[in-house]
């Protein structure tokens, strides 16, 4: 299950990522602010997100695994896809030319969610340029948002990233 | 009669147990006590309320990535010289912890990832370096291949930090709760300015705490 944010212009060469929100917003009119609302999620719509034509990790043996979209958030825990959605995904170059990625999640349940997240950074041929980051815990209160942020160690060679999230 | 029968059955069960143990081979015994490999980045089977391996890995990883994204350190025209050791990394928490676990990992990870953007000074080994310098200058050894320097490198920045904690215990339930805060600062060794700082927090509760050593 993947909720992705495509990066414009072929990977991170474009310094700023445009976030593509793959949630129920896809077929709804532009959002307008409404006060005093409790967040409701339609996680099934997020799970049925359309095909993404961007770069992906694919198996050596064709069709032996689901492809893993790059510049995206990868759920490694199916149950989580029914409990939260990825509201936004961002990537940018820092002042030292490393890459900073950030994802904002929404807890769609009435209980506190504890998730783990980590990031992988790859070069233009999808070779990992550094070890995966350490798992970070993100605690999201009921119907609230939680933000995960990570930075690469390497600089210009980083062209793709992948954020993995899993249950605690 | 019933009592004798119960006693007999009990003895029989004990004998069966003894026989089972006697029949087990050394390989079986080894299998029973076999250790297993763990992912140091995940919670292990022994968990308490203190700082554990997953915290050490996560915090050092975060600090390394944060330092590398700080232009005052990682984007200077001349690579700054930095001391990262545990001399000024204090532990005021209620948990025994070897601070070298944190500082050694930070230094090695930063050194590997910095690609020459920073130079790390082995100040903890100054005596060792001085010994070798003396041998070179006395002519006991030649000068090596990297040449002689007028003196050991002076440092621009030094890592300092502190581990602090606050414990709470419910006497009725025995539940323990601990908040641990680890702070990191890079201090300019000329001006005293703090050029970078960050903190890592851990808050945990458990019914039974474990002993860390």
mmCIF file of C-alpha atoms in Angstrom:
data_model
loop_
_atom_site.group_PDB
_atom_site.id
_atom_site.type_symbol
_atom_site.label_atom_id
_atom_site.label_comp_id
_atom_site.label_asym_id
_atom_site.label_seq_id
_atom_site.Cartn_x
_atom_site.Cartn_y
_atom_site.Cartn_z
ATOM 1 C CA UNK A 1 0.000 0.000 0.000
ATOM 2 C CA UNK A 2 1.487 3.258 -1.067
ATOM 3 C CA UNK A 3 0.608 6.876 -0.609
ATOM 4 C CA UNK A 4 2.966 8.840 -2.778
ATOM 5 C CA UNK A 5 4.185 12.279 -3.594
ATOM 6 C CA UNK A 6 5.712 12.634 -7.012
ATOM 7 C CA UNK A 7 8.676 14.902 -7.460
ATOM 8 C CA UNK A 8 8.601 17.235 -10.400
ATOM 9 C CA UNK A 9 11.104 17.057 -13.243
ATOM 10 C CA UNK A 10 12.536 13.581 -12.701
ATOM 11 C CA UNK A 11 13.508 13.082 -9.116
ATOM 12 C CA UNK A 12 15.075 15.546 -6.761
ATOM 13 C CA UNK A 13 16.958 17.475 -9.417
ATOM 14 C CA UNK A 14 14.185 19.958 -9.032
ATOM 15 C CA UNK A 15 15.024 21.347 -5.656
ATOM 16 C CA UNK A 16 11.496 21.433 -4.352
ATOM 17 C CA UNK A 17 8.997 18.641 -4.340
ATOM 18 C CA UNK A 18 5.408 19.186 -5.190
ATOM 19 C CA UNK A 19 3.257 17.212 -2.861
ATOM 20 C CA UNK A 20 0.595 15.099 -4.484
ATOM 21 C CA UNK A 21 -2.071 14.337 -1.992
ATOM 22 C CA UNK A 22 -3.384 10.872 -2.560
ATOM 23 C CA UNK A 23 -6.351 10.877 -0.301
ATOM 24 C CA UNK A 24 -10.026 11.397 -0.657
ATOM 25 C CA UNK A 25 -9.213 14.907 -1.818
ATOM 26 C CA UNK A 26 -8.457 13.663 -5.326
ATOM 27 C CA UNK A 27 -12.037 13.893 -6.558
ATOM 28 C CA UNK A 28 -13.326 16.592 -4.268
ATOM 29 C CA UNK A 29 -13.583 20.324 -4.897
ATOM 30 C CA UNK A 30 -10.861 22.658 -3.593
ATOM 31 C CA UNK A 31 -10.750 22.544 0.191
ATOM 32 C CA UNK A 32 -12.308 25.392 2.052
ATOM 33 C CA UNK A 33 -11.868 25.979 5.758
ATOM 34 C CA UNK A 34 -14.706 24.929 8.036
ATOM 35 C CA UNK A 35 -14.432 25.359 11.754
ATOM 36 C CA UNK A 36 -15.530 22.988 14.494
ATOM 37 C CA UNK A 37 -15.239 19.867 12.383
ATOM 38 C CA UNK A 38 -13.903 16.504 13.535
ATOM 39 C CA UNK A 39 -11.663 14.872 10.963
ATOM 40 C CA UNK A 40 -13.230 11.943 9.131
ATOM 41 C CA UNK A 41 -11.194 9.768 6.798
ATOM 42 C CA UNK A 42 -12.204 7.537 3.944
ATOM 43 C CA UNK A 43 -9.172 5.286 4.059
ATOM 44 C CA UNK A 44 -10.672 2.959 1.463
ATOM 45 C CA UNK A 45 -10.421 5.768 -1.117
ATOM 46 C CA UNK A 46 -6.782 6.266 -0.239
ATOM 47 C CA UNK A 47 -6.140 2.550 -0.657
ATOM 48 C CA UNK A 48 -7.750 2.634 -4.096
ATOM 49 C CA UNK A 49 -5.441 5.380 -5.329
ATOM 50 C CA UNK A 50 -4.805 5.189 -9.075
ATOM 51 C CA UNK A 51 -1.616 3.825 -10.636
ATOM 52 C CA UNK A 52 1.415 6.055 -10.361
ATOM 53 C CA UNK A 53 3.701 6.192 -13.345
ATOM 54 C CA UNK A 54 6.811 7.366 -11.506
ATOM 55 C CA UNK A 55 9.986 5.523 -10.581
ATOM 56 C CA UNK A 56 9.586 2.355 -8.559
ATOM 57 C CA UNK A 57 11.610 -0.481 -7.100
ATOM 58 C CA UNK A 58 10.760 -3.675 -8.962
ATOM 59 C CA UNK A 59 11.730 -7.285 -8.421
ATOM 60 C CA UNK A 60 14.539 -8.972 -10.320
ATOM 61 C CA UNK A 61 12.032 -11.629 -11.300
ATOM 62 C CA UNK A 62 9.126 -9.883 -13.048
ATOM 63 C CA UNK A 63 5.861 -9.746 -11.070
ATOM 64 C CA UNK A 64 7.332 -11.581 -8.067
ATOM 65 C CA UNK A 65 6.517 -8.636 -5.821
ATOM 66 C CA UNK A 66 4.429 -5.516 -5.790
ATOM 67 C CA UNK A 67 6.489 -2.632 -7.083
ATOM 68 C CA UNK A 68 7.461 -0.062 -4.472
ATOM 69 C CA UNK A 69 6.946 3.514 -5.604
ATOM 70 C CA UNK A 70 9.808 5.907 -4.959
ATOM 71 C CA UNK A 71 9.387 9.441 -3.656
ATOM 72 C CA UNK A 72 6.495 7.997 -1.711
ATOM 73 C CA UNK A 73 5.362 6.575 1.597
ATOM 74 C CA UNK A 74 5.299 2.797 1.794
ATOM 75 C CA UNK A 75 3.015 1.154 4.341
ATOM 76 C CA UNK A 76 4.541 -2.062 5.625
ATOM 77 C CA UNK A 77 1.577 -2.806 7.859
ATOM 78 C CA UNK A 78 -1.809 -3.423 6.193
ATOM 79 C CA UNK A 79 -3.804 -2.660 9.322
ATOM 80 C CA UNK A 80 -2.349 0.833 9.398
ATOM 81 C CA UNK A 81 -3.883 1.644 6.019
ATOM 82 C CA UNK A 82 -7.291 1.459 7.674
ATOM 83 C CA UNK A 83 -6.287 3.695 10.552
ATOM 84 C CA UNK A 84 -4.431 6.603 9.021
ATOM 85 C CA UNK A 85 -3.847 8.510 5.808
ATOM 86 C CA UNK A 86 -0.907 10.416 4.422
ATOM 87 C CA UNK A 87 -2.138 13.973 4.133
ATOM 88 C CA UNK A 88 1.007 15.494 2.655
ATOM 89 C CA UNK A 89 4.489 14.584 1.543
ATOM 90 C CA UNK A 90 7.302 17.059 1.015
ATOM 91 C CA UNK A 91 10.946 17.044 0.018
ATOM 92 C CA UNK A 92 13.476 19.826 -0.309
ATOM 93 C CA UNK A 93 17.172 20.540 -0.400
ATOM 94 C CA UNK A 94 18.685 21.901 2.796
ATOM 95 C CA UNK A 95 21.234 24.702 2.836
ATOM 96 C CA UNK A 96 23.983 22.074 2.878
ATOM 97 C CA UNK A 97 22.488 20.285 -0.166
ATOM 98 C CA UNK A 98 21.289 17.284 1.813
ATOM 99 C CA UNK A 99 17.650 16.289 1.272
ATOM 100 C CA UNK A 100 14.956 16.781 3.870
ATOM 101 C CA UNK A 101 11.764 14.770 3.547
ATOM 102 C CA UNK A 102 8.646 15.217 5.585
ATOM 103 C CA UNK A 103 5.288 13.469 5.745
ATOM 104 C CA UNK A 104 2.162 14.586 7.561
ATOM 105 C CA UNK A 105 -0.162 11.828 8.730
ATOM 106 C CA UNK A 106 -3.707 11.932 10.026
ATOM 107 C CA UNK A 107 -4.905 9.543 12.690
ATOM 108 C CA UNK A 108 -8.391 8.505 11.594
ATOM 109 C CA UNK A 109 -9.166 6.592 14.781
ATOM 110 C CA UNK A 110 -10.422 7.588 18.183
ATOM 111 C CA UNK A 111 -7.320 6.236 19.918
ATOM 112 C CA UNK A 112 -3.687 7.227 20.031
ATOM 113 C CA UNK A 113 -1.593 5.728 17.234
ATOM 114 C CA UNK A 114 2.091 4.961 17.601
ATOM 115 C CA UNK A 115 3.826 4.338 14.322
ATOM 116 C CA UNK A 116 7.429 3.901 13.252
ATOM 117 C CA UNK A 117 8.922 5.590 10.228
ATOM 118 C CA UNK A 118 12.262 5.561 8.472
ATOM 119 C CA UNK A 119 13.705 6.886 5.229
ATOM 120 C CA UNK A 120 15.857 5.494 2.462
ATOM 121 C CA UNK A 121 17.776 7.701 0.066
ATOM 122 C CA UNK A 122 18.879 6.533 -3.385
ATOM 123 C CA UNK A 123 20.819 7.843 -6.346
ATOM 124 C CA UNK A 124 19.581 8.070 -9.923
ATOM 125 C CA UNK A 125 19.975 4.331 -10.530
ATOM 126 C CA UNK A 126 18.150 3.542 -7.263
ATOM 127 C CA UNK A 127 21.363 2.530 -5.514
ATOM 128 C CA UNK A 128 21.151 3.245 -1.776
ATOM 129 C CA UNK A 129 23.619 6.046 -1.097
ATOM 130 C CA UNK A 130 23.540 5.635 2.679
ATOM 131 C CA UNK A 131 22.131 3.263 5.286
ATOM 132 C CA UNK A 132 18.407 3.516 6.014
ATOM 133 C CA UNK A 133 17.717 6.025 8.745
ATOM 134 C CA UNK A 134 16.927 4.720 12.216
ATOM 135 C CA UNK A 135 13.256 4.058 12.956
ATOM 136 C CA UNK A 136 11.594 7.075 14.501
ATOM 137 C CA UNK A 137 8.458 6.789 16.573
ATOM 138 C CA UNK A 138 5.643 9.148 15.677
ATOM 139 C CA UNK A 139 2.837 9.395 18.207
ATOM 140 C CA UNK A 140 -0.409 10.704 16.746
ATOM 141 C CA UNK A 141 -3.286 11.668 19.005
ATOM 142 C CA UNK A 142 -6.867 10.669 18.012
ATOM 143 C CA UNK A 143 -8.091 12.511 14.917
ATOM 144 C CA UNK A 144 -4.947 14.623 14.977
ATOM 145 C CA UNK A 145 -2.016 15.088 12.651
ATOM 146 C CA UNK A 146 1.519 13.857 13.180
ATOM 147 C CA UNK A 147 4.621 14.932 11.299
ATOM 148 C CA UNK A 148 7.632 12.805 10.423
ATOM 149 C CA UNK A 149 10.818 14.473 9.240
ATOM 150 C CA UNK A 150 14.142 13.049 8.174
ATOM 151 C CA UNK A 151 17.274 14.278 6.442
ATOM 152 C CA UNK A 152 19.749 12.544 4.211
ATOM 153 C CA UNK A 153 23.442 12.382 5.026
ATOM 154 C CA UNK A 154 24.536 12.535 1.407
ATOM 155 C CA UNK A 155 24.104 15.577 -0.783
ATOM 156 C CA UNK A 156 23.769 15.930 -4.551
ATOM 157 C CA UNK A 157 23.811 12.209 -5.255
ATOM 158 C CA UNK A 158 20.392 11.760 -3.609
ATOM 159 C CA UNK A 159 17.740 11.610 -6.340
ATOM 160 C CA UNK A 160 15.025 9.408 -4.862
ATOM 161 C CA UNK A 161 13.689 8.676 -1.413
ATOM 162 C CA UNK A 162 11.318 6.236 0.168
ATOM 163 C CA UNK A 163 9.600 6.593 3.535
ATOM 164 C CA UNK A 164 8.514 3.364 5.226
ATOM 165 C CA UNK A 165 5.927 3.357 7.979
ATOM 166 C CA UNK A 166 4.915 0.472 10.226
ATOM 167 C CA UNK A 167 2.977 -0.116 13.405
ATOM 168 C CA UNK A 168 4.835 -0.038 16.739
ATOM 169 C CA UNK B 1 -4.637 -46.143 50.221
ATOM 170 C CA UNK B 2 -5.632 -43.146 48.091
ATOM 171 C CA UNK B 3 -2.766 -41.152 49.645
ATOM 172 C CA UNK B 4 -0.238 -43.865 48.773
ATOM 173 C CA UNK B 5 -1.491 -43.955 45.178
ATOM 174 C CA UNK B 6 -1.146 -40.156 44.813
ATOM 175 C CA UNK B 7 2.368 -40.326 46.255
ATOM 176 C CA UNK B 8 3.264 -43.107 43.826
ATOM 177 C CA UNK B 9 1.961 -41.171 40.820
ATOM 178 C CA UNK B 10 3.903 -38.069 41.899
ATOM 179 C CA UNK B 11 7.124 -40.060 42.166
ATOM 180 C CA UNK B 12 6.461 -41.545 38.745
ATOM 181 C CA UNK B 13 6.074 -38.080 37.212
ATOM 182 C CA UNK B 14 9.293 -36.878 38.827
ATOM 183 C CA UNK B 15 11.156 -39.913 37.578
ATOM 184 C CA UNK B 16 9.817 -39.304 34.055
ATOM 185 C CA UNK B 17 11.034 -35.712 34.184
ATOM 186 C CA UNK B 18 14.470 -36.781 35.407
ATOM 187 C CA UNK B 19 14.647 -39.372 32.639
ATOM 188 C CA UNK B 20 13.773 -36.765 30.026
ATOM 189 C CA UNK B 21 16.569 -34.463 31.216
ATOM 190 C CA UNK B 22 19.043 -37.334 31.456
ATOM 191 C CA UNK B 23 18.197 -38.399 27.913
ATOM 192 C CA UNK B 24 18.735 -34.918 26.455
ATOM 193 C CA UNK B 25 22.005 -34.498 24.633
ATOM 194 C CA UNK B 26 24.451 -31.610 25.097
ATOM 195 C CA UNK B 27 23.182 -30.312 21.761
ATOM 196 C CA UNK B 28 19.640 -30.220 23.179
ATOM 197 C CA UNK B 29 20.870 -28.358 26.222
ATOM 198 C CA UNK B 30 22.701 -25.893 23.995
ATOM 199 C CA UNK B 31 19.543 -25.390 21.943
ATOM 200 C CA UNK B 32 17.533 -24.590 25.067
ATOM 201 C CA UNK B 33 19.997 -21.919 26.170
ATOM 202 C CA UNK B 34 20.661 -20.624 22.669
ATOM 203 C CA UNK B 35 20.979 -16.894 22.339
ATOM 204 C CA UNK B 36 19.279 -15.147 19.458
ATOM 205 C CA UNK B 37 20.284 -12.190 17.391
ATOM 206 C CA UNK B 38 18.253 -9.035 17.779
ATOM 207 C CA UNK B 39 17.695 -5.957 15.683
ATOM 208 C CA UNK B 40 19.397 -3.265 17.760
ATOM 209 C CA UNK B 41 17.035 -0.703 16.291
ATOM 210 C CA UNK B 42 13.929 -2.422 17.661
ATOM 211 C CA UNK B 43 12.579 -3.101 21.134
ATOM 212 C CA UNK B 44 14.102 -6.293 22.522
ATOM 213 C CA UNK B 45 12.617 -8.925 24.860
ATOM 214 C CA UNK B 46 13.999 -7.097 27.916
ATOM 215 C CA UNK B 47 12.421 -3.687 28.116
ATOM 216 C CA UNK B 48 12.341 -1.088 30.832
ATOM 217 C CA UNK B 49 11.711 2.616 31.089
ATOM 218 C CA UNK B 50 15.245 3.775 30.357
ATOM 219 C CA UNK B 51 17.373 4.482 27.314
ATOM 220 C CA UNK B 52 17.793 1.338 25.238
ATOM 221 C CA UNK B 53 19.715 0.363 22.104
ATOM 222 C CA UNK B 54 16.924 1.543 19.796
ATOM 223 C CA UNK B 55 17.088 4.979 21.443
ATOM 224 C CA UNK B 56 20.860 5.152 21.156
ATOM 225 C CA UNK B 57 20.717 4.299 17.461
ATOM 226 C CA UNK B 58 17.807 6.612 16.730
ATOM 227 C CA UNK B 59 19.213 9.560 18.625
ATOM 228 C CA UNK B 60 22.715 9.339 17.150
ATOM 229 C CA UNK B 61 21.244 8.917 13.662
ATOM 230 C CA UNK B 62 19.052 11.984 14.107
ATOM 231 C CA UNK B 63 21.885 14.099 15.476
ATOM 232 C CA UNK B 64 24.239 13.119 12.658
ATOM 233 C CA UNK B 65 21.670 14.003 10.005
ATOM 234 C CA UNK B 66 20.833 17.272 11.744
ATOM 235 C CA UNK B 67 24.489 18.334 12.036
ATOM 236 C CA UNK B 68 25.062 17.535 8.361
ATOM 237 C CA UNK B 69 22.146 19.829 7.451
ATOM 238 C CA UNK B 70 23.493 22.730 9.537
ATOM 239 C CA UNK B 71 25.329 25.209 7.272
ATOM 240 C CA UNK B 72 27.349 26.757 10.114
ATOM 241 C CA UNK B 73 29.077 23.362 10.481
ATOM 242 C CA UNK B 74 28.708 21.430 7.238
ATOM 243 C CA UNK B 75 28.884 24.161 4.596
ATOM 244 C CA UNK B 76 31.964 26.116 5.615
ATOM 245 C CA UNK B 77 34.633 26.839 3.018
ATOM 246 C CA UNK B 78 37.247 25.326 5.338
ATOM 247 C CA UNK B 79 36.243 22.113 7.070
ATOM 248 C CA UNK B 80 35.878 22.817 10.790
ATOM 249 C CA UNK B 81 37.801 20.759 13.335
ATOM 250 C CA UNK B 82 35.530 19.143 15.862
ATOM 251 C CA UNK B 83 36.062 17.157 19.054
ATOM 252 C CA UNK B 84 33.352 14.611 19.770
ATOM 253 C CA UNK B 85 34.052 12.636 22.934
ATOM 254 C CA UNK B 86 32.414 12.056 26.285
ATOM 255 C CA UNK B 87 34.622 14.352 28.387
ATOM 256 C CA UNK B 88 31.945 17.043 28.581
ATOM 257 C CA UNK B 89 28.975 14.733 28.069
ATOM 258 C CA UNK B 90 27.479 14.300 31.510
ATOM 259 C CA UNK B 91 24.916 11.906 32.914
ATOM 260 C CA UNK B 92 22.621 13.305 35.607
ATOM 261 C CA UNK B 93 19.899 10.747 35.005
ATOM 262 C CA UNK B 94 18.843 7.936 37.308
ATOM 263 C CA UNK B 95 20.078 5.374 34.770
ATOM 264 C CA UNK B 96 23.617 4.086 34.559
ATOM 265 C CA UNK B 97 24.778 4.578 31.017
ATOM 266 C CA UNK B 98 28.114 4.591 29.259
ATOM 267 C CA UNK B 99 28.195 7.969 27.522
ATOM 268 C CA UNK B 100 30.795 6.640 25.076
ATOM 269 C CA UNK B 101 27.992 4.617 23.495
ATOM 270 C CA UNK B 102 26.503 7.904 22.344
ATOM 271 C CA UNK B 103 29.588 9.968 21.549
ATOM 272 C CA UNK B 104 31.555 7.177 19.836
ATOM 273 C CA UNK B 105 28.653 6.431 17.540
ATOM 274 C CA UNK B 106 28.131 10.105 16.763
ATOM 275 C CA UNK B 107 31.790 10.601 15.927
ATOM 276 C CA UNK B 108 32.166 7.515 13.755
ATOM 277 C CA UNK B 109 28.881 8.103 11.907
ATOM 278 C CA UNK B 110 29.672 11.769 11.318
ATOM 279 C CA UNK B 111 33.175 10.984 10.168
ATOM 280 C CA UNK B 112 31.925 8.426 7.657
ATOM 281 C CA UNK B 113 29.109 10.616 6.364
ATOM 282 C CA UNK B 114 30.814 13.999 6.313
ATOM 283 C CA UNK B 115 32.830 13.414 3.103
ATOM 284 C CA UNK B 116 35.536 15.804 4.264
ATOM 285 C CA UNK B 117 33.112 18.507 5.344
ATOM 286 C CA UNK B 118 34.401 18.159 8.922
ATOM 287 C CA UNK B 119 37.652 17.071 10.497
ATOM 288 C CA UNK B 120 37.467 15.176 13.774
ATOM 289 C CA UNK B 121 40.179 15.577 16.351
ATOM 290 C CA UNK B 122 41.184 12.589 18.507
ATOM 291 C CA UNK B 123 41.771 14.686 21.611
ATOM 292 C CA UNK B 124 41.195 11.639 23.811
ATOM 293 C CA UNK B 125 44.335 10.195 22.202
ATOM 294 C CA UNK B 126 46.508 13.328 22.536
ATOM 295 C CA UNK B 127 49.087 11.512 24.694
ATOM 296 C CA UNK B 128 49.414 8.689 22.170
ATOM 297 C CA UNK B 129 49.922 11.184 19.354
ATOM 298 C CA UNK B 130 52.512 13.147 21.361
ATOM 299 C CA UNK B 131 54.454 9.933 21.980
ATOM 300 C CA UNK B 132 54.707 9.206 18.261
ATOM 301 C CA UNK B 133 55.582 12.818 17.451
ATOM 302 C CA UNK B 134 58.459 12.621 19.926
ATOM 303 C CA UNK B 135 59.789 9.426 18.323
ATOM 304 C CA UNK B 136 59.754 11.087 14.894
ATOM 305 C CA UNK B 137 61.539 14.181 16.107
ATOM 306 C CA UNK B 138 64.147 12.235 18.070
ATOM 307 C CA UNK B 139 64.960 10.306 14.897
ATOM 308 C CA UNK B 140 63.982 6.989 16.391
ATOM 309 C CA UNK B 141 61.508 6.667 13.546
ATOM 310 C CA UNK B 142 61.314 8.444 10.209
ATOM 311 C CA UNK B 143 58.708 11.130 9.589
ATOM 312 C CA UNK B 144 56.144 8.825 8.014
ATOM 313 C CA UNK B 145 54.448 9.632 4.735
ATOM 314 C CA UNK B 146 52.135 12.485 5.691
ATOM 315 C CA UNK B 147 54.839 14.872 6.844
ATOM 316 C CA UNK B 148 55.344 16.752 10.112
ATOM 317 C CA UNK B 149 53.073 19.430 11.506
ATOM 318 C CA UNK B 150 54.148 22.195 13.834
ATOM 319 C CA UNK B 151 51.697 21.022 16.474
ATOM 320 C CA UNK B 152 48.640 18.835 16.919
ATOM 321 C CA UNK B 153 45.504 20.344 15.402
ATOM 322 C CA UNK B 154 43.559 22.779 17.503
ATOM 323 C CA UNK B 155 39.788 22.344 17.507
ATOM 324 C CA UNK B 156 37.074 24.801 16.474
ATOM 325 C CA UNK B 157 34.086 23.091 18.086
ATOM 326 C CA UNK B 158 33.470 20.541 20.825
ATOM 327 C CA UNK B 159 30.421 18.460 21.553
ATOM 328 C CA UNK B 160 28.901 18.834 24.995
ATOM 329 C CA UNK B 161 25.734 17.276 26.292
ATOM 330 C CA UNK B 162 23.767 16.054 29.242
ATOM 331 C CA UNK B 163 21.422 13.217 30.099
ATOM 332 C CA UNK B 164 18.777 14.080 32.685
ATOM 333 C CA UNK B 165 15.712 12.217 33.881
ATOM 334 C CA UNK B 166 12.687 12.464 36.104
ATOM 335 C CA UNK B 167 11.121 9.376 37.648
ATOM 336 C CA UNK B 168 7.642 8.802 39.034
ATOM 337 C CA UNK B 169 6.434 5.683 40.811
ATOM 338 C CA UNK B 170 2.969 4.638 41.856
ATOM 339 C CA UNK B 171 3.429 2.878 45.204
ATOM 340 C CA UNK B 172 0.062 1.106 44.909
ATOM 341 C CA UNK B 173 0.505 -0.408 41.448
ATOM 342 C CA UNK B 174 4.296 -0.433 41.321
ATOM 343 C CA UNK B 175 4.187 1.245 37.937
ATOM 344 C CA UNK B 176 7.248 3.295 37.064
ATOM 345 C CA UNK B 177 7.361 6.199 34.640
ATOM 346 C CA UNK B 178 10.496 7.964 33.447
ATOM 347 C CA UNK B 179 11.132 10.976 31.285
ATOM 348 C CA UNK B 180 14.678 11.128 29.931
ATOM 349 C CA UNK B 181 16.059 14.093 28.058
ATOM 350 C CA UNK B 182 19.374 13.995 26.211
ATOM 351 C CA UNK B 183 20.710 17.327 25.027
ATOM 352 C CA UNK B 184 23.527 17.914 22.547
ATOM 353 C CA UNK B 185 25.409 21.148 21.882
ATOM 354 C CA UNK B 186 28.348 22.083 19.706
ATOM 355 C CA UNK B 187 30.323 24.875 21.344
ATOM 356 C CA UNK B 188 32.712 27.249 19.576
ATOM 357 C CA UNK B 189 36.000 26.759 21.426
ATOM 358 C CA UNK B 190 37.086 30.379 20.903
ATOM 359 C CA UNK B 191 33.952 32.391 21.500
ATOM 360 C CA UNK B 192 31.899 29.981 23.558
ATOM 361 C CA UNK B 193 28.958 30.408 21.192
ATOM 362 C CA UNK B 194 26.663 27.409 20.830
ATOM 363 C CA UNK B 195 26.522 26.875 17.077
ATOM 364 C CA UNK B 196 24.205 23.856 17.078
ATOM 365 C CA UNK B 197 21.971 22.153 19.590
ATOM 366 C CA UNK B 198 19.343 19.459 19.622
ATOM 367 C CA UNK B 199 17.569 17.226 22.121
ATOM 368 C CA UNK B 200 16.142 13.724 22.210
ATOM 369 C CA UNK B 201 13.340 12.793 24.589
ATOM 370 C CA UNK B 202 12.179 9.413 25.850
ATOM 371 C CA UNK B 203 9.062 8.972 28.007
ATOM 372 C CA UNK B 204 8.123 5.446 29.103
ATOM 373 C CA UNK B 205 6.096 3.657 31.715
ATOM 374 C CA UNK B 206 6.238 0.016 32.805
ATOM 375 C CA UNK B 207 4.977 -2.109 35.650
ATOM 376 C CA UNK B 208 8.333 -3.725 36.240
ATOM 377 C CA UNK B 209 11.489 -1.809 35.567
ATOM 378 C CA UNK B 210 14.673 -3.594 34.533
ATOM 379 C CA UNK B 211 18.235 -3.078 35.713
ATOM 380 C CA UNK B 212 20.503 -1.283 33.263
ATOM 381 C CA UNK B 213 24.230 -1.702 33.693
#
